[in-house]
C-alpha positions as a Python dict, from the first residue, in 0.01 Angstrom:
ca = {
    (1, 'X'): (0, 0, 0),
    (2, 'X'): (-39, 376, 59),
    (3, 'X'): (69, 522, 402),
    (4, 'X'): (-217, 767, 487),
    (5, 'X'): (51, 964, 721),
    (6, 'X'): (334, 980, 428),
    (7, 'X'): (105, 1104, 145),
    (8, 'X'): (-64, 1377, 384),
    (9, 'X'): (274, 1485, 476),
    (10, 'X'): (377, 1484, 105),
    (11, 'X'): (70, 1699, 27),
    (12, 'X'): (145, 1887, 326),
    (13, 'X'): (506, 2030, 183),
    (14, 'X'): (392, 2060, -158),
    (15, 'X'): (88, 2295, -104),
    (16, 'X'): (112, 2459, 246),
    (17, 'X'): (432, 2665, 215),
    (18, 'X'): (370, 2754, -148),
    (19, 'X'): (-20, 2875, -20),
    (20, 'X'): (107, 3023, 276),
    (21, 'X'): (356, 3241, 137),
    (22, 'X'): (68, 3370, -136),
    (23, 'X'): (-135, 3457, 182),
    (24, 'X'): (130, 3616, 349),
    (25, 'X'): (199, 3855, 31),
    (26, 'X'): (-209, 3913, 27),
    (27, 'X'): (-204, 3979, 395),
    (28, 'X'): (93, 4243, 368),
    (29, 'X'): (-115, 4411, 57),
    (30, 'X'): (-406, 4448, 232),
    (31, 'X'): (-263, 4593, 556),
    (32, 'X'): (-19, 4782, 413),
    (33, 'X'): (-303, 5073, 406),
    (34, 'X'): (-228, 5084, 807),
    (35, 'X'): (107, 5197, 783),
    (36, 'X'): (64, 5440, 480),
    (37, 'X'): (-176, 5604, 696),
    (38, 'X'): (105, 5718, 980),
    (39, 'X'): (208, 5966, 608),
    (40, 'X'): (-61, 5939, 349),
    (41, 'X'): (-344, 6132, 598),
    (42, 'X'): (-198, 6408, 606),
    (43, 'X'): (-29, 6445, 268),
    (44, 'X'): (-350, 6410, 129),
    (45, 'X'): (-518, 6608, 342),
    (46, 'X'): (-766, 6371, 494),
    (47, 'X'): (-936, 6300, 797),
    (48, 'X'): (-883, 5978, 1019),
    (49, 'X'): (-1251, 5923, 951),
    (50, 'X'): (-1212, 5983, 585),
    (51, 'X'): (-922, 5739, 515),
    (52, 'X'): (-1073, 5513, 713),
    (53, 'X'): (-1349, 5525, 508),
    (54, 'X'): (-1140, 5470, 199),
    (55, 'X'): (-929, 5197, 377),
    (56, 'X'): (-1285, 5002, 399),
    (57, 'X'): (-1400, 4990, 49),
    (58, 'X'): (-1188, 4746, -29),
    (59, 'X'): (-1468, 4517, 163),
    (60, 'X'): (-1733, 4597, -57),
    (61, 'X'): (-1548, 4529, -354),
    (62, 'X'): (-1404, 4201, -203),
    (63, 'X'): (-1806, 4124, -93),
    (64, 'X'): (-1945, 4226, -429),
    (65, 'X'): (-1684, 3951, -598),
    (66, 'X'): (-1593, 3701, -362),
    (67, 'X'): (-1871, 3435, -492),
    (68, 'X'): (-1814, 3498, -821),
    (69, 'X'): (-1497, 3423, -838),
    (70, 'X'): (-1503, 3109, -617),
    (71, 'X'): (-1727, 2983, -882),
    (72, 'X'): (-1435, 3071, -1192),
    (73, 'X'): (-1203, 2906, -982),
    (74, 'X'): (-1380, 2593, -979),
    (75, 'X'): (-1460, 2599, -1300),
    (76, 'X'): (-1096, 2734, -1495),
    (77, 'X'): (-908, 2618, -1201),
    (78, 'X'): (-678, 2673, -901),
    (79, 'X'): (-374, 2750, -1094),
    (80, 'X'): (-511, 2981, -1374),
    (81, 'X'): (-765, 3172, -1177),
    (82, 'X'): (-496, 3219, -866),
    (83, 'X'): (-273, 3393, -1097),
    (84, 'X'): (-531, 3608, -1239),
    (85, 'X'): (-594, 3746, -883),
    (86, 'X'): (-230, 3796, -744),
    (87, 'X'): (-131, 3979, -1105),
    (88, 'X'): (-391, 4168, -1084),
    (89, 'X'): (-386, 4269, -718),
    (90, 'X'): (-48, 4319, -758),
    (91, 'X'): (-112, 4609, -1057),
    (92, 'X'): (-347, 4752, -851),
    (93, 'X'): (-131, 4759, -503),
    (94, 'X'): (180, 4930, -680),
    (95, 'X'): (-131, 5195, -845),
    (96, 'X'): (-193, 5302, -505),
    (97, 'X'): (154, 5467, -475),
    (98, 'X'): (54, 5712, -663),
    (99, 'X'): (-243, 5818, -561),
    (100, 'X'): (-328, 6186, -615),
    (101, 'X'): (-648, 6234, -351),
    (102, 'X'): (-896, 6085, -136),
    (103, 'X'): (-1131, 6031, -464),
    (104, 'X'): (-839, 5809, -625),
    (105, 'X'): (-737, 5631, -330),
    (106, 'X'): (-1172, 5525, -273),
    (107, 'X'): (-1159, 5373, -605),
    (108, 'X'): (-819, 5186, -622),
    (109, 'X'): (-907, 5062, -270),
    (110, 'X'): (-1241, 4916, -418),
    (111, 'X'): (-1062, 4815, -700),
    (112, 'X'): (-776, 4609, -485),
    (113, 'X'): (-1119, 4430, -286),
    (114, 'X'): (-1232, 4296, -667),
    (115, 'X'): (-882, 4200, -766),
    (116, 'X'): (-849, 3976, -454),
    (117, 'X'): (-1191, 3857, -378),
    (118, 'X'): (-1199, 3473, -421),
    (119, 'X'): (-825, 3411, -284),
    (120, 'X'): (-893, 3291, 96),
    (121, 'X'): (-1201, 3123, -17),
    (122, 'X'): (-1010, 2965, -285),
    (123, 'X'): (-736, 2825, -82),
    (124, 'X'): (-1027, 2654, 174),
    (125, 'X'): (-1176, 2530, -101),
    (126, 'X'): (-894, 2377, -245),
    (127, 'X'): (-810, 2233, 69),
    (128, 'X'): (-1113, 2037, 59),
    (129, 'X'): (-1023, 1860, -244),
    (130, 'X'): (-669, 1818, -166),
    (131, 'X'): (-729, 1689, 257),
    (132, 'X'): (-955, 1494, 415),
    (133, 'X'): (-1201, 1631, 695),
    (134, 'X'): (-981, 1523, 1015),
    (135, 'X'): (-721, 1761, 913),
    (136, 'X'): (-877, 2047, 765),
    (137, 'X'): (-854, 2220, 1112),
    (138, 'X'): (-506, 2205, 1120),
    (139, 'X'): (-423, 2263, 723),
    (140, 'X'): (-652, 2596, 792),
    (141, 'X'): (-402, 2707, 1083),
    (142, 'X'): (-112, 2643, 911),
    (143, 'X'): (-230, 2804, 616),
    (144, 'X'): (-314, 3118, 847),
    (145, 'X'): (5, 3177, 1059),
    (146, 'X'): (100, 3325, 744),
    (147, 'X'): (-165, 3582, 829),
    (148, 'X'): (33, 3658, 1159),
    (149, 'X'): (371, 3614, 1017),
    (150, 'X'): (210, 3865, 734),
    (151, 'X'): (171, 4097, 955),
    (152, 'X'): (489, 4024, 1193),
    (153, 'X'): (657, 4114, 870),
    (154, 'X'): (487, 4358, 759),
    (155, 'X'): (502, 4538, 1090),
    (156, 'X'): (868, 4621, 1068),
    (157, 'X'): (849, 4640, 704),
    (158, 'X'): (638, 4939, 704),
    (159, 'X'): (789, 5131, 940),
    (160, 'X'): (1141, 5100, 756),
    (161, 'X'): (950, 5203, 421),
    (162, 'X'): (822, 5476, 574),
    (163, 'X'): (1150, 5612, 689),
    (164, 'X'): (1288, 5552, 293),
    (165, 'X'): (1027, 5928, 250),
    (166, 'X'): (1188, 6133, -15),
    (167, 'X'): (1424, 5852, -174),
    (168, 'X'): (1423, 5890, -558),
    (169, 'X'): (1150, 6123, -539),
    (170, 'X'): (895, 5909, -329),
    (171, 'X'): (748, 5948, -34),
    (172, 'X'): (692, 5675, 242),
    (173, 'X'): (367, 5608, 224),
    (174, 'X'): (442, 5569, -182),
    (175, 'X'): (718, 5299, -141),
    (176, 'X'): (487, 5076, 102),
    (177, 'X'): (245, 5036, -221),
    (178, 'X'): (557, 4962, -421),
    (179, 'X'): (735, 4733, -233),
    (180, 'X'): (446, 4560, -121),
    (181, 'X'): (278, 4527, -490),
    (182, 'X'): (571, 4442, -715),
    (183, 'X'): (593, 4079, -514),
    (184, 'X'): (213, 4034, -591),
    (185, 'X'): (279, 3984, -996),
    (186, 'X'): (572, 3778, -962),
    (187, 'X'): (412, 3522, -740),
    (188, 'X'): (95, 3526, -988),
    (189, 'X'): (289, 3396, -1307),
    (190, 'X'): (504, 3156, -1069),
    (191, 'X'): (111, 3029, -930),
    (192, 'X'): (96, 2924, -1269),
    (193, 'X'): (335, 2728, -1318),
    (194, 'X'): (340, 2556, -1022),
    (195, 'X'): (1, 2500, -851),
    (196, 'X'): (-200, 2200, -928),
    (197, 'X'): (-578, 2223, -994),
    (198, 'X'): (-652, 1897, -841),
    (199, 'X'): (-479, 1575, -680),
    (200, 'X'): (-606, 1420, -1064),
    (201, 'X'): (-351, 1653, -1189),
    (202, 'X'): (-57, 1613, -958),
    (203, 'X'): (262, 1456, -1104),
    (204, 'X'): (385, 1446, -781),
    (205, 'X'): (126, 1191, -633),
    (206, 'X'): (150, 818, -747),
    (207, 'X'): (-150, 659, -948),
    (208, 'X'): (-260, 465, -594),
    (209, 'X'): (-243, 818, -409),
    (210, 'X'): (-410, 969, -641),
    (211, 'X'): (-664, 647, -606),
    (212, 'X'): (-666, 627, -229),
    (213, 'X'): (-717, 1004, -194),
    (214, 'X'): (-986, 986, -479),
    (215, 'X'): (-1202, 699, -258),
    (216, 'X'): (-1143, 867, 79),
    (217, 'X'): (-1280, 1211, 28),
    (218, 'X'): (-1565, 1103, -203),
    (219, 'X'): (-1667, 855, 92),
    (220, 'X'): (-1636, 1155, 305),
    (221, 'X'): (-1884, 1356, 88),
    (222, 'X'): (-2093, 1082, 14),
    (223, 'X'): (-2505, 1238, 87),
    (224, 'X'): (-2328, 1641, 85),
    (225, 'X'): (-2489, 1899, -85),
    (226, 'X'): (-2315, 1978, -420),
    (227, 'X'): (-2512, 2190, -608),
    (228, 'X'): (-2281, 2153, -936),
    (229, 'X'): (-2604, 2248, -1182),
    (230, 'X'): (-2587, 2592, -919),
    (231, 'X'): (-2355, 2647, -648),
    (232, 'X'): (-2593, 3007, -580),
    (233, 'X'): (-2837, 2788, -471),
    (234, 'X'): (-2598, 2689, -166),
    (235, 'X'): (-2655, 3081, -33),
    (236, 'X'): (-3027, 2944, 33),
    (237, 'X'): (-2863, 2671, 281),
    (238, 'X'): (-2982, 2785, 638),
    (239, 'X'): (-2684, 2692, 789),
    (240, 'X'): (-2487, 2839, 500),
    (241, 'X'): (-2654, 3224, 589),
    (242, 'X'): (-2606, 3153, 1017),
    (243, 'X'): (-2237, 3088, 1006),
    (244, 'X'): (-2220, 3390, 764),
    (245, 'X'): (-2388, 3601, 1047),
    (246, 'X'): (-2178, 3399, 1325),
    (247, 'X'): (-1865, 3493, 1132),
    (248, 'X'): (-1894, 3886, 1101),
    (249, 'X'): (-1748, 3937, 1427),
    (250, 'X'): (-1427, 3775, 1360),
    (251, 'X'): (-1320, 3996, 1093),
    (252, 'X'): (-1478, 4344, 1243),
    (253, 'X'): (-1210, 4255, 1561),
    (254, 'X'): (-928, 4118, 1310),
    (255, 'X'): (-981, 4391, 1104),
    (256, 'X'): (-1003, 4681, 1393),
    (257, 'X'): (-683, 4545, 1573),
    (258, 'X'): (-489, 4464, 1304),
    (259, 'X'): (-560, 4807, 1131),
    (260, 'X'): (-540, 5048, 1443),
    (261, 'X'): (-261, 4889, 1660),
    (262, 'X'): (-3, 5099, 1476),
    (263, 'X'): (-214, 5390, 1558),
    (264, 'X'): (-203, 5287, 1902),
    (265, 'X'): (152, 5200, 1938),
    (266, 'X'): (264, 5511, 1768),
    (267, 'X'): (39, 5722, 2097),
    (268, 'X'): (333, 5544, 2303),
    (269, 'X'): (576, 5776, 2188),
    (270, 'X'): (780, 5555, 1940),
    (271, 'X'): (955, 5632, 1625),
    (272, 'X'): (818, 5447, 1300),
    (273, 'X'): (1073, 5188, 1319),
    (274, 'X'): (1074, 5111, 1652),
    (275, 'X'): (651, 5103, 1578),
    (276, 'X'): (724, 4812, 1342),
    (277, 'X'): (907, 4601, 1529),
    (278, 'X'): (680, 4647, 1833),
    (279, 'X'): (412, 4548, 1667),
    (280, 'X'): (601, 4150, 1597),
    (281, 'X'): (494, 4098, 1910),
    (282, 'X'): (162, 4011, 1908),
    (283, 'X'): (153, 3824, 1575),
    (284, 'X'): (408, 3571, 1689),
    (285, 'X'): (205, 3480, 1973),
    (286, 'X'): (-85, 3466, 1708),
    (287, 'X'): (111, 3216, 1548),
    (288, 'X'): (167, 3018, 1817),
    (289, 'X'): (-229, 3004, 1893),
    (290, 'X'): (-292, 2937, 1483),
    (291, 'X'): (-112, 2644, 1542),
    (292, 'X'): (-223, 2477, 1909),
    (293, 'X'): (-592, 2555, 1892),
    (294, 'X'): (-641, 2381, 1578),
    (295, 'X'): (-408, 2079, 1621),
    (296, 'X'): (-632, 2005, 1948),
    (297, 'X'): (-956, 2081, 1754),
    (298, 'X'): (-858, 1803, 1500),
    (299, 'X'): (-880, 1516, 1781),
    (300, 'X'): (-1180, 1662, 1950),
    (301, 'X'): (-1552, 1596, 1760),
    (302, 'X'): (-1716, 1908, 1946),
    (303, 'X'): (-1527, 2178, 1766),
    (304, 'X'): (-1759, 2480, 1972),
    (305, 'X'): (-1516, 2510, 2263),
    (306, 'X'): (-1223, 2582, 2002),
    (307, 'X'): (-1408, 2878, 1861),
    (308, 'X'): (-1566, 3090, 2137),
    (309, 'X'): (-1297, 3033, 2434),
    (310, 'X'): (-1063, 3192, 2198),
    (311, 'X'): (-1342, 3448, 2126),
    (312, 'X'): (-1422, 3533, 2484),
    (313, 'X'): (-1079, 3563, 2604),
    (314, 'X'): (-1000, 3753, 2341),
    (315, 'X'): (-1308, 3987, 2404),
    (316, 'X'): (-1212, 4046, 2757),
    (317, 'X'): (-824, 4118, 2643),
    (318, 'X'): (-988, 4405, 2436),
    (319, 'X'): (-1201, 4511, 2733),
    (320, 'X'): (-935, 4538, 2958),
    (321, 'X'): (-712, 4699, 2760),
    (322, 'X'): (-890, 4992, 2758),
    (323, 'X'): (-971, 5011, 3122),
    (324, 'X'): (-600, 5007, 3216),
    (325, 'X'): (-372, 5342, 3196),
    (326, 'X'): (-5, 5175, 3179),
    (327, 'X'): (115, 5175, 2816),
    (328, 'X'): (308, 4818, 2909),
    (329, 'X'): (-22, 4675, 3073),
    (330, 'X'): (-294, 4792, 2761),
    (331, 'X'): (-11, 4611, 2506),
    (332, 'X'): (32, 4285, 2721),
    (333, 'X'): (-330, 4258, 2673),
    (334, 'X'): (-364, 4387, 2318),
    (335, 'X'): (-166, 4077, 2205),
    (336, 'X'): (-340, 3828, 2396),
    (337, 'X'): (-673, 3962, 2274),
    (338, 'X'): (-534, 3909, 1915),
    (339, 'X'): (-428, 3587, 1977),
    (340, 'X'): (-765, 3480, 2073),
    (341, 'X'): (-934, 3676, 1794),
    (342, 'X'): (-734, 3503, 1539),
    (343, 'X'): (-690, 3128, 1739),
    (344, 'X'): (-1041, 2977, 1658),
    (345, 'X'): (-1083, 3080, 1319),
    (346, 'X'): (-934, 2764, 1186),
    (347, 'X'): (-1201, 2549, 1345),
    (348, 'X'): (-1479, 2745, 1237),
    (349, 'X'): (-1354, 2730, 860),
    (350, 'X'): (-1353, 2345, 913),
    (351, 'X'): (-1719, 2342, 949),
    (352, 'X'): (-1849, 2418, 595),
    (353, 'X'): (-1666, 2148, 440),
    (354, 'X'): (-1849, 1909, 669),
    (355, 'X'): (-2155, 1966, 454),
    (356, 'X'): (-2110, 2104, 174),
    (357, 'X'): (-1861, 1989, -170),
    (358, 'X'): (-1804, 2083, -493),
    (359, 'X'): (-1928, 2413, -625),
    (360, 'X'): (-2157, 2381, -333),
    (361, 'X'): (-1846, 2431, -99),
    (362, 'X'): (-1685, 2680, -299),
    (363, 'X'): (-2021, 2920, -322),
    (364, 'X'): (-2069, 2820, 54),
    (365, 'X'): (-1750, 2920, 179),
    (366, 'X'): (-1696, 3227, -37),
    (367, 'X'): (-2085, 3362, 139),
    (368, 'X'): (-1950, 3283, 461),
    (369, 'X'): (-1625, 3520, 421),
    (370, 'X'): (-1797, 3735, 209),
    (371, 'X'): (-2045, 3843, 421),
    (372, 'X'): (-1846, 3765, 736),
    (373, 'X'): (-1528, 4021, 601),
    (374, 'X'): (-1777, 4311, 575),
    (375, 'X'): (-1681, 4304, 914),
    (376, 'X'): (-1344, 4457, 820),
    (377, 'X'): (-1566, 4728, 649),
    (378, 'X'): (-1754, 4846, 986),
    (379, 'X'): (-1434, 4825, 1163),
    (380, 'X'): (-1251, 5047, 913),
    (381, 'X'): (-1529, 5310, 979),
    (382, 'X'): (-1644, 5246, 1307),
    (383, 'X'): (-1260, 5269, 1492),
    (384, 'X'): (-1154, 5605, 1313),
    (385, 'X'): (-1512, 5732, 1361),
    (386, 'X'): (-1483, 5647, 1789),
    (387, 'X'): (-1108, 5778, 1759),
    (388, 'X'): (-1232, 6134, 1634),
    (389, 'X'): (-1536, 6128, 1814),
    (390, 'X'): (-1370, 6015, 2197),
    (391, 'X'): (-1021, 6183, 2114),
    (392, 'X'): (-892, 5860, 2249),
    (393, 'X'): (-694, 5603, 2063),
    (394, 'X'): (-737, 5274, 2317),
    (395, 'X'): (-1150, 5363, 2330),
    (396, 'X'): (-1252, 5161, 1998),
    (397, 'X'): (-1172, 4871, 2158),
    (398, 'X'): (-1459, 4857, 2354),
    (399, 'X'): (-1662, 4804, 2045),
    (400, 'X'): (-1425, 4553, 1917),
    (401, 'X'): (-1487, 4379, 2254),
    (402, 'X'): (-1877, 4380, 2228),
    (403, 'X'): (-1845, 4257, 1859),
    (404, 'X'): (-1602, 3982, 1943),
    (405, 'X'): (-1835, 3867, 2264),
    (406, 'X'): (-2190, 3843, 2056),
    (407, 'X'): (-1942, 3604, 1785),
    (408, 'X'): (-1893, 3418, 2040),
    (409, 'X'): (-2250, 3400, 2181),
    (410, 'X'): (-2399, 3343, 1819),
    (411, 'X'): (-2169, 3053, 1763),
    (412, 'X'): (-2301, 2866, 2105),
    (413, 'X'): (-2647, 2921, 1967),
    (414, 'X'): (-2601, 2819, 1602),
    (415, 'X'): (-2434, 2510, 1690),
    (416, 'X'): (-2683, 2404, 1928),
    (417, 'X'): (-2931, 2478, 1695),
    (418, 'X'): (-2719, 2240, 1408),
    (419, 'X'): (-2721, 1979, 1631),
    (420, 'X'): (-3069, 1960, 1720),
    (421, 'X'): (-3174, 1983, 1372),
    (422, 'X'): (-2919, 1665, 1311),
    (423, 'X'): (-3059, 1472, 1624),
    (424, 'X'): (-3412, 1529, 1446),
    (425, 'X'): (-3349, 1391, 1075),
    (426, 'X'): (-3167, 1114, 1322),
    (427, 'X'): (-3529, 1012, 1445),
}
């Protein structure tokens, strides 16, 4: 007899903490740009605008890439293909240290959006063949405090690499790339050694919870769309292309915060290190929301609330942070608005699998974040471009507000629209 509650947790401590720490090493390389930028602007002579600019390309490489390679992964599998993006990434990270000018920098920034495309797909992907729908939500939060503690990390990590300028002939900016890249390739060739492609595969599940997993998700995706013959033809789903639109918003305000608040912090007066470990702050109590918003999602069937409260108090955090004057007062709310910009994002990944499966799900979800993370593009243009054009650092989150707001809105209207397209086909 297999104990549904012992082989989830068994699952659980086999895959999350392995995943988690790959996505906190991905989340460190691709933020790592925001500290670099404190040095690397003006040694290379740029313009906020400009590396801003070359911050952002890494979107349209990730966009370009990010549904072909959900499709490799689920054909050569998790462990192979994994590797193949971390090595890779990795290669490309520690090129960035040395970086000669802005035309460099625009191309091994695209380059590092191709290299990683396909990873946070891949992972919610995987986790539909390796969970069962009641606790994707909560497998998805886990799997993204990782994301906060990323950046937690990262946070005071940068600001201490920054301060290493001139050791053995590098500057600051140059050992962020290093430090942050080198970690990339090791964790690639341990992926492969250690990640299993499928529960099929696992020879740490027993033959009856390998069975019992087996019969519960296929009854789950029983009547889904698959589209094995052509997971493209999952990008013609309707609901497919409105969560794609819903989801933009999430990144551009992700993105935006995530990428400027060292920019803001540092207008406080504060040295690089003391920037770093200021900037814990927030992403701790983003971990705390990655785990509680999700956890009660999972017993709730209407998953809406769960997305857009988050969204809308995290909108109005943004708003009023840049209608107050105290320094104290605009950071309170700066880490309550990320919070809520990160807290629902877990619920709305749930969604997909619901139904779509198979390459079907993997196509599906890579379109969603594909299109959704151009976000992160905008943002990485828009904030610099507000910045030089306002001559104030707090005023781009007024834009970050708006875009987090209309989310917010779009996800109230797409879900009512789901479910009176369901209640139809019902009758």
């Amino acid at each position: 007899m297999v104990s549904e509650k012992a082989l989830i947790s068994k699952i659980t401590w086999r895959m999350m903490p392995f995943l988690g720490l790959l996505y906190l090493i991905a989340y460190i390389d691709r933020q790592n740009v925001s500290y670099a930028k404190l040095q690397m602007v003006g040694d290379l002579g740029m313009s906020e605008y400009a590396y801003g600019l070359g911050a952002s390309l890494f979107f349209i490489g990730y966009f370009l890439f990010e549904i072909p390679s959900n499709l490799f992964l689920n054909r050569f599998g998790a462990s192979r293909w994994f590797a193949r993006i971390l090595v890779s990434w990795g290669i490309v990270t520690i090129a960035l240290a040395y970086t000669q000018n802005p035309t460099m920098f625009y191309v091994l920034r695209f380059l590092l959006g191709v290299c990683e495309a396909g990873f946070f797909p891949g992972v919610l992907y995987l986790l539909t063949l390796w969970f069962p729908k009641d606790y994707r939500g909560r497998m998805i939060g886990l799997f993204m405090i990782f994301s906060a503690l990323a950046n937690a990390i990262g946070a005071p990590l940068g600001g201490m690499l920054l301060e290493l300028d001139g050791f053995l002939g590098y500057a600051g900016w140059e050992w962020v790339f290093l430090a942050t890249g080198l970690p990339a390739v090791i964790a690639g060739v341990v992926t492969f050694f250690y990640l299993d492609d499928t529960p099929e595969k696992a020879k740490f599940l027993t033959e009856d919870e390998k069975r019992w997993l087996q019969d519960r998700i296929a009854a789950e995706n029983a009547g889904m769309e698959d589209h094995a013959d052509n997971g493209f033809k999952a990008l013609t789903n309707p609901r497919v292309l409105l969560m794609s639109l819903c989801f933009v918003g999430f990144p551009l305000a992700a993105y935006g915060l995530s990428y400027w608040l060292p920019t803001i912090v540092k207008s406080f007066g504060v040295s690089n290190i003391a920037n770093g470990f200021i900037n814990i702050i927030p992403w701790v109590i983003v971990a705390v929301a990655l785990y509680l918003v999700p956890s009660a999602a999972d017993k709730s069937e209407n998953k809406t609330p769960y997305i857009v409260i988050p969204a809308f108090v995290g909108a109005l955090c943004l708003l009023l942070s840049a209608l107050v004057a105290n320094p104290a007062l605009q950071f309170a709310f700066l880490c309550i608005a990320a919070a809520g910009i990160f807290a629902g994002q877990p619920v709305f990944w749930s969604l997909p699998s619901r139904f779509l499966k198979g390459a079907g799900a993997a196509a599906g979800i890579a379109a969603i974040n594909s299109v959704g993370n151009l976000g992160g593009f905008v943002a990485q243009n828009v904030v610099p471009g507000i910045r030089d054009y306002t001559g104030s650092t707090i005023a781009p989150m007024f834009f970050l507000a708006a875009c987090l707001a209309f989310a917010g809105i779009l996800v109230i209207v797409v879900q009512r629209m789901f479910l009176t397209r369901q209640t139809a086909e019902a009758h």
